[in-house]
Short mmCIF file of C-alpha atoms and ligand atoms in Angstrom, two decimals:
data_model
loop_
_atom_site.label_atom_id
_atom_site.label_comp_id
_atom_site.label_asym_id
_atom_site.label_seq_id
_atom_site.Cartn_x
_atom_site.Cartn_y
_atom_site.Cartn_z
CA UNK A 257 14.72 -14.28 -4.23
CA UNK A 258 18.20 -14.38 -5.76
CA UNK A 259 18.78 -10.54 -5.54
CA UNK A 260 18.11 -10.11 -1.89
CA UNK A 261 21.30 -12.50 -0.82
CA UNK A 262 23.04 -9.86 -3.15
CA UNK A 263 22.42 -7.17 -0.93
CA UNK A 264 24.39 -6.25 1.96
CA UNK A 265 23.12 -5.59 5.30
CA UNK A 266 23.96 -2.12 5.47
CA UNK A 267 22.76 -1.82 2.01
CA UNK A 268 19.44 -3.11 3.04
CA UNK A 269 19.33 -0.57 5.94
CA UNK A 270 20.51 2.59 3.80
CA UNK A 271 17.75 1.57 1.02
CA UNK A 272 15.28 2.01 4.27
CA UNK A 273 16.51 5.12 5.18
CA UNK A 274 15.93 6.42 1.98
CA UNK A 275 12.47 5.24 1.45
CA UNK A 276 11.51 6.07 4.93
CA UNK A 277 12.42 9.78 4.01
CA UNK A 278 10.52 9.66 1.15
CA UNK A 279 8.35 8.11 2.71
CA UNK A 280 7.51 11.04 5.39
CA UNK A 281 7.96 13.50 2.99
CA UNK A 282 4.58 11.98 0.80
CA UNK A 283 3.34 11.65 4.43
CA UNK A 284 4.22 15.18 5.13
CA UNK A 285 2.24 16.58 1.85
CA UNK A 286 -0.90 14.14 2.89
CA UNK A 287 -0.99 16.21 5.84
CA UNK A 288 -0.40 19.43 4.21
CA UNK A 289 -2.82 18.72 1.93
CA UNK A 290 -5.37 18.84 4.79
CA UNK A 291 -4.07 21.48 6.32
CA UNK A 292 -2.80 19.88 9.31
CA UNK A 293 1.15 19.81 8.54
CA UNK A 294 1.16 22.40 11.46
CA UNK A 295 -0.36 19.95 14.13
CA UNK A 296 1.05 16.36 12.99
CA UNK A 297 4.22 15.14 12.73
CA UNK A 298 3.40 11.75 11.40
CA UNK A 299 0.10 9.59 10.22
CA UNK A 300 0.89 6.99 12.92
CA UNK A 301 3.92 5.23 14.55
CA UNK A 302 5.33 2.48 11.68
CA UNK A 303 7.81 0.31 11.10
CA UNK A 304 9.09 -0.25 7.56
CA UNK A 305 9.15 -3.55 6.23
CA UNK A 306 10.71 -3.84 2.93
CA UNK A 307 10.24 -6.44 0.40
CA UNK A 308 11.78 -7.60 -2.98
CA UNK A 309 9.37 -9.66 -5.37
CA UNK A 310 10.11 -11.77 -8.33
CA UNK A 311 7.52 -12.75 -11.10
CA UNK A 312 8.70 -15.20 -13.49
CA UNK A 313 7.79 -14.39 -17.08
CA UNK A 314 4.65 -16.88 -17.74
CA UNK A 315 5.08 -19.38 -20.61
CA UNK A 316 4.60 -19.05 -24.37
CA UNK A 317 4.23 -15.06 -23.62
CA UNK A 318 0.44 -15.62 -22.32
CA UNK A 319 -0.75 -12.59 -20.28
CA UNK A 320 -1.03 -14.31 -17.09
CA UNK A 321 -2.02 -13.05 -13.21
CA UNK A 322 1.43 -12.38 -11.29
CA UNK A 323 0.04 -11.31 -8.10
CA UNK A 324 -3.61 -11.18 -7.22
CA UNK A 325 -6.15 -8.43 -7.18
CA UNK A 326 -6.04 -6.76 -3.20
CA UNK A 327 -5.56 -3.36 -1.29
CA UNK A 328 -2.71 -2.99 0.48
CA UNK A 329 -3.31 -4.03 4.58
CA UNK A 330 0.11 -2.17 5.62
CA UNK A 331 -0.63 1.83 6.11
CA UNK A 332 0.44 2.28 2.61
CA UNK A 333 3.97 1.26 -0.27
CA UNK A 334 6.53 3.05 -1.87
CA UNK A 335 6.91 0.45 -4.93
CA UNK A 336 10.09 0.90 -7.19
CA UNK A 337 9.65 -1.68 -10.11
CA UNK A 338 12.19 -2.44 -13.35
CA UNK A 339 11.03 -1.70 -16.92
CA UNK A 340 9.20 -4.72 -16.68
CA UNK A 341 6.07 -3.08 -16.34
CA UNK A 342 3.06 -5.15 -15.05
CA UNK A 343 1.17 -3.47 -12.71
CA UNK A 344 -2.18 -2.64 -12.84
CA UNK A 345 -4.87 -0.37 -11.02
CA UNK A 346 -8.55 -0.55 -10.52
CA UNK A 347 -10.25 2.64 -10.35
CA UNK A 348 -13.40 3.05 -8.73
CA UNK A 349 -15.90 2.32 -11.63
CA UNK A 350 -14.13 -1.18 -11.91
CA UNK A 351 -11.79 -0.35 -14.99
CA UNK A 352 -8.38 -1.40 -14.63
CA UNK A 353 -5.43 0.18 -15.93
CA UNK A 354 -1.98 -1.17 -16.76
CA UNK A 355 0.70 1.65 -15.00
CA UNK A 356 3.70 2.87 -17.31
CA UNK A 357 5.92 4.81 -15.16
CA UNK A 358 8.97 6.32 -16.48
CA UNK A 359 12.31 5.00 -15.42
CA UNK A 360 13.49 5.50 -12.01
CA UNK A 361 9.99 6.57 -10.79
CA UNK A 362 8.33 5.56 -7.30
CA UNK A 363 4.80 4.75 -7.18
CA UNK A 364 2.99 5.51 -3.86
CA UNK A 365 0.17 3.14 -2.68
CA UNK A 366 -2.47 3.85 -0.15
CA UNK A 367 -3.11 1.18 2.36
CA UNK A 368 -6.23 0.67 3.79
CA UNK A 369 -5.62 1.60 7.43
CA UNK A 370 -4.68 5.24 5.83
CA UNK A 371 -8.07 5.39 3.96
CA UNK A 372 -9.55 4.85 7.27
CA UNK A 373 -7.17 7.51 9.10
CA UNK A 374 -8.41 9.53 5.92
CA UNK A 375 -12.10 8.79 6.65
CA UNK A 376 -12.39 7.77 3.47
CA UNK A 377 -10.40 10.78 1.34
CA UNK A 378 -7.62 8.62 0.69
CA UNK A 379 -8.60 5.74 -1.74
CA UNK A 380 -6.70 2.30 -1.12
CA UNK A 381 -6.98 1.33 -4.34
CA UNK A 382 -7.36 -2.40 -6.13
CA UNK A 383 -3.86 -3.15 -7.61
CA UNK A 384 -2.45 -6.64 -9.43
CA UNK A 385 0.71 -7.65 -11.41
CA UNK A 386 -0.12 -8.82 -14.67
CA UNK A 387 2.80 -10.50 -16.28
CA UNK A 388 2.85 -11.01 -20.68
CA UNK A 389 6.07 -11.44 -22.53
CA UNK A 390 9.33 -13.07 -21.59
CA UNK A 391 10.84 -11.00 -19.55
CA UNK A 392 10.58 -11.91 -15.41
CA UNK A 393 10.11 -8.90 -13.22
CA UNK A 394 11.33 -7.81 -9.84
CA UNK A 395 10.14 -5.25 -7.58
CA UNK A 396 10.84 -3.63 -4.75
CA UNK A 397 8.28 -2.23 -1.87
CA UNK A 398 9.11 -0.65 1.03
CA UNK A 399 5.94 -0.66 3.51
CA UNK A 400 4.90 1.20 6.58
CA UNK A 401 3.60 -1.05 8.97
CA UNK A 402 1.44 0.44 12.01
CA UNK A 403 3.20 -0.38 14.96
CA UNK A 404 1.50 -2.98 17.49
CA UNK A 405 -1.00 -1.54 19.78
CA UNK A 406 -2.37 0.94 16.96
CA UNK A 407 -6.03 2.11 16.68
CA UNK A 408 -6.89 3.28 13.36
CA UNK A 409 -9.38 5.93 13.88
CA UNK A 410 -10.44 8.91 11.39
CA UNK A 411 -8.48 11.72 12.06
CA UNK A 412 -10.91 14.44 13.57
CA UNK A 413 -10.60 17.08 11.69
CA UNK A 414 -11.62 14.73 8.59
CA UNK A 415 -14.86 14.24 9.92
CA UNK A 416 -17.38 16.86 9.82
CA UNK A 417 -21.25 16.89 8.78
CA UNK A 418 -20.12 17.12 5.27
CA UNK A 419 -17.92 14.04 5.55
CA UNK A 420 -19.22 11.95 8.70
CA UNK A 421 -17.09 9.16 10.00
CA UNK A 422 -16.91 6.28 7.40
CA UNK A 423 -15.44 3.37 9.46
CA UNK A 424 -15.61 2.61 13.10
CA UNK A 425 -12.04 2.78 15.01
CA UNK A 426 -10.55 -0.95 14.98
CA UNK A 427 -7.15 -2.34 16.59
CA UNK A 428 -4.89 -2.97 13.92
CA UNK A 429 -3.52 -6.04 14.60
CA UNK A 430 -6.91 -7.34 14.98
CA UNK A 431 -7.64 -5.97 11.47
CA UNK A 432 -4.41 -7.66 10.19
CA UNK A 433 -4.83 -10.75 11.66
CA UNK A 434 -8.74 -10.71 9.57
CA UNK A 435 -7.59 -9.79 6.43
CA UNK A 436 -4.86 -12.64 6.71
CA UNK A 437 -7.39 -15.22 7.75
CA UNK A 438 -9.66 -17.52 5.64
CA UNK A 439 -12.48 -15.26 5.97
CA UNK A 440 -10.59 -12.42 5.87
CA UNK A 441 -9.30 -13.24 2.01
CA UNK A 442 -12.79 -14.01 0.68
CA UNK A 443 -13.87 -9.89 1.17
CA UNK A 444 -12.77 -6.84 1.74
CA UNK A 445 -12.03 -6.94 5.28
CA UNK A 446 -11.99 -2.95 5.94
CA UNK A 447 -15.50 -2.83 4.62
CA UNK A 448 -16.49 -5.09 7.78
CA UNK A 449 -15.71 -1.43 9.75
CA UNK A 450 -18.07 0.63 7.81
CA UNK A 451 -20.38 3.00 9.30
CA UNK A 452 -22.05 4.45 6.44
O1 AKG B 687 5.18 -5.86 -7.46
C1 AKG B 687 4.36 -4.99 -7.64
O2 AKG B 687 4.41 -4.19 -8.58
C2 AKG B 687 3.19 -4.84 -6.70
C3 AKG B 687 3.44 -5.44 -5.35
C4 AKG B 687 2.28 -5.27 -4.44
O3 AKG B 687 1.24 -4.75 -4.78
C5 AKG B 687 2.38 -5.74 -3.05
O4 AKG B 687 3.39 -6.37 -2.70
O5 AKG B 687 1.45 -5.49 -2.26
FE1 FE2 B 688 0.01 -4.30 -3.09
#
């Protein structure tokens, strides 16, 4: 975690500011995208927690696991990584892709409390850092994290007879609190809320 006692306080807090307004902007075009930019101002009430990570280039240039398989517990990630490239999404028939993303790109991630605000529209999707070569790798995620107190429920007008409601509404910091646990690891905690 060298680089992080390289940055500055205030640097910290303006690289927040900027992700946060990217941040609602990809927020703002979810909720466009349904059609209800007119009614909501935000998903839910977050606070962003930002976090630099640092994968050390495995030995003799094996292709070796940098960061496990999981879906994201926080509502979602704006992930900035260096031309180190290593990460690597599962789609839903169990394939998994390695990501390429040109320089100077931001991926967005969807967390699973935002597939269950989605009902299910949004896909939080299986992602892993797969290091090969020499080269170590740092990245940089800025997260939204649901503020304390927060119910994740489906938003209403995402549930209709065509698409009935996929999970039950569950506290998220109980949710959190499961996924971190024991049990929690061992499964996919948000399918423990499923309905369907
Ligand atoms: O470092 C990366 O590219 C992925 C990080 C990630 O998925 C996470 O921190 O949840
Ligand atoms: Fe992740």
């Amino acid at each position: 975690m060298d680089v992080i006692f390289l940055l500055s306080r205030q640097t910290i807090s303006s690289m927040i500011e900027q992700l946060d307004e990217l941040n609602s902007l990809i927020e703002k075009s979810i909720l466009d995208s349904f059609g209800l930019g007119d009614k909501i101002e935000s998903i839910m009430p977050s606070k962003t927690l930002l976090r630099v990570q640092r994968y050390k280039a495995p030995p003799n240039g094996d292709y070796l696991n940098g960061l496990d398989a999981h879906t994201d517990k926080l509502l979602s990630a704006i992930l900035c990584a260096d031309q180190v490239f290593g990460l690597e999404v599962q789609t839903k028939d169990g394939q998994w892709h390695k990501l390429s993303p040109s320089p100077n790109s931001f991926i967005f991630i969807v967390g699973d409390p935002l597939m269950a605000w989605s009902n299910g529209r949004l896909h939080s999707a299986k992602h892993r850092v797969m290091m090969k070569g020499h080269e170590e790798r740092f990245s940089l995620a800025a997260f939204p994290a649901p503020v304390e107190g927060t119910v994740i429920r489906p938003q209403k007008e995402l549930v209709d007879e065509e698409h009935p409601q996929f999970y039950k509404e569950f506290d998220y910091m109980d949710f959190l609190k499961f996924s971190l646990s024991k049990d929690g690891m061992a499964i996919d905690a948000l399918a423990t809320y499923k309905l369907l």
